[in-house]
Tab-separated table of C-alpha atoms in Angstrom:
chain	number	residue	atom	x	y	z
A	1	MET	CA	-56.208	42.730	44.372
A	2	ASP	CA	-55.286	39.800	46.627
A	3	ASN	CA	-51.789	38.348	46.334
A	4	ALA	CA	-50.900	41.128	43.895
A	5	LEU	CA	-47.580	40.784	42.162
A	6	ASP	CA	-44.794	43.285	42.675
A	7	VAL	CA	-45.501	46.533	40.861
A	8	ASN	CA	-42.198	46.452	38.992
A	9	VAL	CA	-42.884	42.907	37.799
A	10	ARG	CA	-46.326	43.891	36.523
A	11	LEU	CA	-45.078	46.954	34.674
A	12	ALA	CA	-42.131	45.046	33.214
A	13	MET	CA	-44.469	42.347	31.898
A	14	TYR	CA	-46.736	44.969	30.324
A	15	LYS	CA	-43.777	46.600	28.614
A	16	GLN	CA	-42.645	43.248	27.263
A	17	LEU	CA	-46.172	42.417	26.046
A	18	LEU	CA	-46.363	45.753	24.254
A	19	ARG	CA	-42.862	45.340	22.813
A	20	LEU	CA	-43.624	41.923	21.337
A	21	ARG	CA	-46.861	43.204	19.825
A	22	LEU	CA	-45.265	46.256	18.230
A	23	VAL	CA	-42.408	44.168	16.819
A	24	GLU	CA	-44.793	41.661	15.221
A	25	ASP	CA	-46.999	44.468	13.876
A	26	ALA	CA	-43.946	46.106	12.292
A	27	ILE	CA	-42.819	42.825	10.708
A	28	ALA	CA	-46.321	42.299	9.292
A	29	ARG	CA	-46.379	45.809	7.796
A	30	ARG	CA	-42.956	45.453	6.149
A	31	TYR	CA	-43.154	41.826	5.028
A	32	SER	CA	-44.841	42.708	1.718
A	33	GLU	CA	-41.790	44.806	0.772
A	34	TYR	CA	-40.190	41.420	-0.083
A	35	GLU	CA	-36.906	42.220	1.634
A	36	MET	CA	-37.517	39.580	4.325
A	37	ARG	CA	-37.337	36.472	2.149
A	38	CYS	CA	-38.010	33.778	4.734
A	39	PRO	CA	-41.272	32.159	5.908
A	40	THR	CA	-42.517	34.001	8.992
A	41	HIS	CA	-44.880	32.693	11.666
A	42	LEU	CA	-46.081	35.617	13.755
A	43	CYS	CA	-47.045	35.196	17.413
A	44	THR	CA	-49.528	38.082	17.511
A	45	GLY	CA	-52.157	37.270	20.170
A	46	GLN	CA	-49.967	34.730	21.986
A	47	GLU	CA	-47.532	37.140	23.665
A	48	ALA	CA	-48.603	36.565	27.281
A	49	ILE	CA	-47.120	33.060	27.411
A	50	PRO	CA	-43.441	33.811	26.720
A	51	VAL	CA	-43.670	36.993	28.784
A	52	GLY	CA	-45.082	35.222	31.861
A	53	VAL	CA	-42.705	32.270	31.563
A	54	SER	CA	-39.508	34.209	30.829
A	55	ALA	CA	-40.068	36.509	33.807
A	56	HIS	CA	-38.735	33.597	35.924
A	57	LEU	CA	-35.783	32.586	33.761
A	58	ARG	CA	-32.115	33.382	34.268
A	59	THR	CA	-29.757	34.091	31.397
A	60	ASP	CA	-28.099	30.694	31.881
A	61	ASP	CA	-31.402	28.824	31.680
A	62	LEU	CA	-32.065	27.299	28.264
A	63	VAL	CA	-35.020	27.761	25.914
A	64	PHE	CA	-35.986	25.714	22.867
A	65	SER	CA	-38.737	26.688	20.448
A	66	GLY	CA	-40.569	25.709	17.307
A	67	HIS	CA	-42.892	27.800	15.161
A	68	ARG	CA	-43.806	31.341	16.263
A	69	SER	CA	-40.481	31.785	18.032
A	70	HIS	CA	-40.068	35.585	17.903
A	71	GLY	CA	-41.740	36.109	21.289
A	72	HIS	CA	-39.833	33.229	22.888
A	73	TYR	CA	-36.531	34.671	21.665
A	74	LEU	CA	-37.124	38.289	22.625
A	75	ALA	CA	-38.646	37.484	26.020
A	76	LYS	CA	-35.591	35.337	26.837
A	77	GLY	CA	-33.361	38.346	26.255
A	78	GLY	CA	-32.536	37.949	22.583
A	79	SER	CA	-31.383	40.990	20.642
A	80	LEU	CA	-34.079	42.649	18.545
A	81	LYS	CA	-31.458	43.926	16.115
A	82	SER	CA	-30.025	40.430	15.666
A	83	MET	CA	-33.484	38.910	15.176
A	84	LEU	CA	-34.551	41.396	12.521
A	85	ALA	CA	-31.190	41.123	10.768
A	86	GLU	CA	-31.779	37.369	10.660
A	87	LEU	CA	-35.180	37.875	9.040
A	88	TYR	CA	-33.481	40.077	6.450
A	89	GLY	CA	-30.845	37.384	5.827
A	90	ARG	CA	-27.954	39.596	6.920
A	91	ALA	CA	-24.620	38.522	8.361
A	92	THR	CA	-25.386	40.370	11.606
A	93	GLY	CA	-28.362	38.106	12.223
A	94	CYS	CA	-28.394	35.803	15.235
A	95	ALA	CA	-27.880	32.809	12.892
A	96	GLY	CA	-25.527	34.677	10.591
A	97	GLY	CA	-28.292	35.332	8.102
A	98	LYS	CA	-28.592	31.662	7.155
A	99	GLY	CA	-31.562	30.618	9.252
A	100	GLY	CA	-34.312	33.183	8.874
A	101	SER	CA	-37.350	33.453	11.106
A	102	GLN	CA	-37.680	29.725	11.718
A	103	HIS	CA	-34.093	29.060	12.795
A	104	LEU	CA	-33.284	31.642	15.443
A	105	ILE	CA	-30.432	30.775	17.783
A	106	ASP	CA	-28.485	32.870	20.288
A	107	LEU	CA	-26.347	31.011	22.811
A	108	SER	CA	-25.414	34.256	24.591
A	109	CYS	CA	-28.911	34.560	26.048
A	110	GLY	CA	-29.630	30.837	26.404
A	111	PHE	CA	-31.883	30.617	23.352
A	112	MET	CA	-30.774	27.272	21.998
A	113	GLY	CA	-32.753	27.320	18.818
A	114	SER	CA	-36.047	27.086	17.014
A	115	ALA	CA	-36.933	24.699	14.221
A	116	PRO	CA	-40.010	24.263	12.027
A	117	ILE	CA	-39.973	20.466	12.063
A	118	LEU	CA	-42.855	19.703	14.379
A	119	ALA	CA	-41.770	18.555	17.882
A	120	SER	CA	-38.135	18.322	16.778
A	121	THR	CA	-36.734	20.514	19.544
A	122	ILE	CA	-38.621	18.750	22.361
A	123	SER	CA	-36.285	15.776	22.576
A	124	VAL	CA	-33.226	18.011	22.098
A	125	GLY	CA	-34.382	20.144	25.026
A	126	VAL	CA	-34.804	17.043	27.161
A	127	GLY	CA	-31.267	16.007	26.258
A	128	ALA	CA	-29.994	19.392	27.436
A	129	ALA	CA	-31.940	18.970	30.674
A	130	TRP	CA	-30.330	15.544	31.173
A	131	GLU	CA	-26.877	17.095	30.922
A	132	ILE	CA	-27.840	19.776	33.462
A	133	ALA	CA	-29.118	17.087	35.840
A	134	MET	CA	-25.938	15.013	35.493
A	135	ARG	CA	-23.847	18.095	36.254
A	136	GLY	CA	-25.951	18.826	39.340
A	137	GLU	CA	-26.669	22.388	38.196
A	138	SER	CA	-29.676	24.517	39.135
A	139	ARG	CA	-30.427	25.619	35.578
A	140	VAL	CA	-33.719	24.739	33.923
A	141	VAL	CA	-34.840	24.075	30.356
A	142	VAL	CA	-38.063	25.417	28.860
A	143	VAL	CA	-39.396	23.896	25.654
A	144	TYR	CA	-42.191	25.682	23.786
A	145	PHE	CA	-44.378	23.861	21.260
A	146	GLY	CA	-47.882	23.974	19.818
A	147	ASP	CA	-50.821	21.601	20.156
A	148	GLY	CA	-49.898	19.902	16.863
A	149	ALA	CA	-46.517	18.819	18.246
A	150	THR	CA	-48.219	16.688	20.893
A	151	GLU	CA	-49.391	14.371	18.107
A	152	GLU	CA	-45.807	13.377	17.283
A	153	GLY	CA	-44.137	10.300	18.736
A	154	THR	CA	-41.051	12.167	19.881
A	155	PHE	CA	-43.196	14.264	22.210
A	156	HIS	CA	-44.238	11.155	24.166
A	157	GLU	CA	-40.758	9.631	24.134
A	158	ALA	CA	-39.288	12.853	25.499
A	159	MET	CA	-42.014	13.159	28.149
A	160	ASN	CA	-41.430	9.584	29.284
A	161	PHE	CA	-37.660	10.015	29.545
A	162	ALA	CA	-37.959	13.352	31.371
A	163	SER	CA	-40.343	11.800	33.873
A	164	VAL	CA	-38.253	8.682	34.496
A	165	LYS	CA	-35.093	10.770	35.035
A	166	ARG	CA	-36.950	13.611	36.858
A	167	LEU	CA	-35.263	16.153	34.618
A	168	PRO	CA	-35.331	19.939	35.143
A	169	VAL	CA	-37.482	20.703	32.133
A	170	VAL	CA	-40.732	22.620	31.725
A	171	PHE	CA	-42.841	21.739	28.692
A	172	VAL	CA	-44.941	24.716	27.556
A	173	CYS	CA	-47.768	23.849	25.164
A	174	GLU	CA	-49.222	26.905	23.424
A	175	ASN	CA	-52.561	25.454	22.416
A	176	ASN	CA	-53.886	27.886	19.802
A	177	LEU	CA	-56.506	25.372	18.642
A	178	TYR	CA	-55.118	24.897	15.110
A	179	SER	CA	-52.384	22.918	13.426
A	180	VAL	CA	-51.923	24.793	10.133
A	181	HIS	CA	-55.557	24.662	8.916
A	182	SER	CA	-56.880	21.746	11.016
A	183	SER	CA	-58.791	22.485	14.205
A	184	LEU	CA	-58.048	20.649	17.415
A	185	ASP	CA	-61.442	18.907	17.532
A	186	VAL	CA	-60.771	16.945	14.316
A	187	ARG	CA	-57.299	15.871	15.459
A	188	GLN	CA	-57.507	14.972	19.131
A	189	PRO	CA	-60.066	13.531	21.564
A	190	ASN	CA	-61.940	15.841	23.895
A	191	ARG	CA	-59.519	16.085	26.806
A	192	PRO	CA	-56.953	18.656	27.908
A	193	ILE	CA	-53.500	18.159	26.423
A	194	SER	CA	-52.118	18.581	29.934
A	195	ALA	CA	-53.715	15.206	30.750
A	196	LEU	CA	-50.884	13.662	28.717
A	197	GLY	CA	-48.529	14.932	31.398
A	198	SER	CA	-50.494	13.139	34.084
A	199	ALA	CA	-50.270	9.966	31.993
A	200	HIS	CA	-46.494	10.350	32.077
A	201	ALA	CA	-46.565	10.871	35.865
A	202	MET	CA	-45.439	14.477	35.859
A	203	ALA	CA	-46.969	17.656	37.238
A	204	ALA	CA	-49.470	19.094	34.778
A	205	SER	CA	-51.656	22.175	34.586
A	206	HIS	CA	-53.962	23.923	32.137
A	207	ALA	CA	-54.909	27.611	32.154
A	208	ASP	CA	-55.803	30.717	30.169
A	209	GLY	CA	-52.775	31.695	28.086
A	210	ASN	CA	-54.063	35.209	27.425
A	211	ASN	CA	-53.828	36.251	31.086
A	212	VAL	CA	-50.190	37.109	31.681
A	213	GLU	CA	-50.453	37.005	35.469
A	214	THR	CA	-52.010	33.531	35.342
A	215	VAL	CA	-49.111	32.397	33.168
A	216	TYR	CA	-46.627	34.068	35.521
A	217	ARG	CA	-47.973	32.327	38.624
A	218	MET	CA	-48.166	28.905	36.997
A	219	ALA	CA	-44.673	29.218	35.558
A	220	ASP	CA	-43.336	30.273	38.949
A	221	GLU	CA	-44.316	26.907	40.437
A	222	ALA	CA	-43.149	24.822	37.486
A	223	ILE	CA	-39.759	26.490	37.095
A	224	LEU	CA	-39.060	26.370	40.831
A	225	ARG	CA	-39.981	22.668	40.818
A	226	ALA	CA	-37.473	22.037	38.049
A	227	ARG	CA	-34.775	24.205	39.624
A	228	VAL	CA	-34.812	22.366	42.966
A	229	GLY	CA	-34.749	18.916	41.381
A	230	ASP	CA	-38.405	17.952	41.743
A	231	GLY	CA	-38.783	16.972	38.107
A	232	PRO	CA	-40.569	18.086	34.953
A	233	THR	CA	-43.896	19.825	34.409
A	234	ILE	CA	-46.143	20.308	31.414
A	235	MET	CA	-48.124	23.528	31.264
A	236	GLU	CA	-50.872	23.860	28.662
A	237	PHE	CA	-52.047	27.380	27.883
A	238	THR	CA	-55.065	28.001	25.711
A	239	THR	CA	-54.520	30.926	23.359
A	240	TYR	CA	-55.151	31.989	19.756
A	241	ARG	CA	-53.080	33.233	16.841
A	242	TRP	CA	-54.490	36.254	15.063
A	243	MET	CA	-52.622	35.981	11.791
A	244	GLU	CA	-52.505	33.248	9.172
A	245	HIS	CA	-50.427	30.132	9.834
A	246	CYS	CA	-47.470	31.467	7.868
A	247	GLY	CA	-47.310	35.082	6.787
A	248	PRO	CA	-48.508	38.565	7.696
A	249	ASN	CA	-52.078	38.378	6.414
A	250	GLY	CA	-55.485	37.137	7.492
A	251	ASP	CA	-56.843	33.787	6.359
A	252	ILE	CA	-60.567	33.943	6.995
A	253	GLU	CA	-61.273	33.525	3.269
A	254	LEU	CA	-59.889	29.980	3.526
A	255	ASN	CA	-62.946	29.050	5.651
A	256	TYR	CA	-61.153	26.800	8.095
A	257	ARG	CA	-61.976	29.216	10.907
A	258	ALA	CA	-64.748	31.750	11.282
A	259	ALA	CA	-64.405	35.524	11.390
A	260	SER	CA	-66.616	35.516	14.475
A	261	GLU	CA	-64.176	33.195	16.261
A	262	LEU	CA	-61.228	35.460	15.502
A	263	ALA	CA	-63.219	38.505	16.594
A	264	ALA	CA	-64.163	36.819	19.872
A	265	TRP	CA	-60.526	36.077	20.647
A	266	LYS	CA	-59.503	39.630	19.801
A	267	GLU	CA	-61.943	40.703	22.503
A	268	ARG	CA	-59.646	38.761	24.815
A	269	ASP	CA	-56.468	40.470	23.592
A	270	PRO	CA	-53.788	39.771	26.244
A	271	LEU	CA	-52.268	43.215	25.754
A	272	THR	CA	-55.505	45.195	25.975
A	273	MET	CA	-56.790	43.172	28.928
A	274	TYR	CA	-53.618	43.734	30.917
A	275	ARG	CA	-53.486	47.440	30.071
A	276	GLU	CA	-57.029	47.824	31.433
A	277	VAL	CA	-56.088	45.961	34.625
A	278	LEU	CA	-53.056	48.162	35.241
A	279	ILE	CA	-55.022	51.356	34.554
A	280	ALA	CA	-57.755	50.211	36.947
A	281	ASP	CA	-55.092	49.563	39.586
A	282	ASP	CA	-53.627	53.074	39.068
A	283	LEU	CA	-50.300	51.655	37.892
A	284	LEU	CA	-50.524	52.971	34.332
A	285	THR	CA	-52.054	56.044	32.711
A	286	PRO	CA	-52.933	56.546	29.030
A	287	ALA	CA	-50.113	59.097	28.879
A	288	ASP	CA	-47.660	56.542	30.327
A	289	ASP	CA	-48.849	54.045	27.758
A	290	MET	CA	-48.326	56.447	24.858
A	291	ALA	CA	-44.850	57.350	26.071
A	292	LEU	CA	-43.960	53.671	26.313
A	293	ARG	CA	-45.245	53.056	22.784
A	294	ARG	CA	-43.117	55.890	21.410
A	295	GLN	CA	-40.060	54.501	23.200
A	296	ILE	CA	-40.592	51.015	21.774
A	297	ASP	CA	-41.414	52.353	18.299
A	298	GLU	CA	-38.061	54.127	18.281
A	299	GLU	CA	-36.283	50.931	19.327
A	300	VAL	CA	-38.065	48.951	16.600
A	301	GLU	CA	-37.299	51.535	13.920
A	302	GLU	CA	-33.631	51.598	14.924
A	303	ALA	CA	-33.478	47.792	14.759
A	304	PHE	CA	-35.030	47.716	11.270
A	305	SER	CA	-32.537	50.335	10.084
A	306	PHE	CA	-29.684	48.262	11.512
A	307	ALA	CA	-30.940	45.116	9.793
A	308	ARG	CA	-31.412	46.732	6.381
A	309	ALA	CA	-28.024	48.441	6.525
A	310	SER	CA	-26.172	45.234	7.407
A	311	ALA	CA	-24.264	43.255	4.789
A	312	PHE	CA	-25.332	39.902	3.401
A	313	PRO	CA	-23.183	36.882	4.334
A	314	CYS	CA	-20.191	36.207	2.088
A	315	ALA	CA	-20.709	33.457	-0.463
A	316	SER	CA	-17.387	31.971	0.613
A	317	ASN	CA	-18.947	31.345	4.028
A	318	LEU	CA	-21.740	29.206	2.622
A	319	MET	CA	-20.497	25.870	3.982
A	320	ALA	CA	-19.346	27.236	7.356
A	321	HIS	CA	-21.301	26.133	10.435
A	322	VAL	CA	-22.831	23.152	8.634
A	323	TYR	CA	-21.032	20.739	10.968
A	324	PRO	CA	-19.449	21.397	14.397
A	325	ALA	CA	-15.716	22.090	14.308
A	326	ARG	CA	-13.709	18.920	14.981
A	327	THR	CA	-11.514	18.915	18.032
A	328	ARG	CA	-8.808	16.404	18.843
A	329	PRO	CA	-8.296	15.125	22.374
A	330	ALA	CA	-5.149	16.519	24.033
């Protein structure tokens, strides 16, 4: 293929796609055991976006997230053991077992946090980008959010401020066509969400979010633009969530989306499509793929065992971490 990416990059992205899928599948299978007692928003079907974006990020770059944060966290370098322990409410979790699926945070890998309040982390991410700009650093901030978040006022305020200050931030809209049970066409006019970026005088683009190499190439430009001080970008990626809004099951019986629509999107599975591309390019064999699956399955099983064997947080620690520790000036 023309302008083919480096072989190691392509294989690494496939491995990460497969890893995210197998992790989410395992969470869905075990959720009904009622040991994970937190709401869980799975990112099954949307894996190509965090994989393609994070391939360009350094450990000291910062990521903020909202719903469906598992893929954002793991692709940024977050610990699988710490994430699963968090879902199980254990003290070894990345938020000490107090946050659950919707409040992942791990400063060691630059994952600054996820929150379920729609659009709430967008303005916080822009604030972090402002600090980076004032320090003259080359780090960048990536903020993930869904199409529903673009209907909140804070989204536009943050976009305006980032544009005026030319901040090193990349806004990543994962447009999966639904906000809970409401489809995009009953909530927004018929125009790309990326057009809102143009209205705020920033670079904007819109592409297929199920093609990991498309995501990779678009993110390359946006993150480089931010890193060299050329200001913010909004990238809109069209994609689709396979599971219900919150939980491990299907939701077709609710009649807000059609079974045929879900089936059509599964035909465009980002994992399957990329596997077929790599096999056609003689970079992957079915035997390689099976070996990789076994390797990841072992990692996932080990992480679940770690999470379930970990202790719960002490009750005496309940009020810790509620407010930042006070420090007195010297």
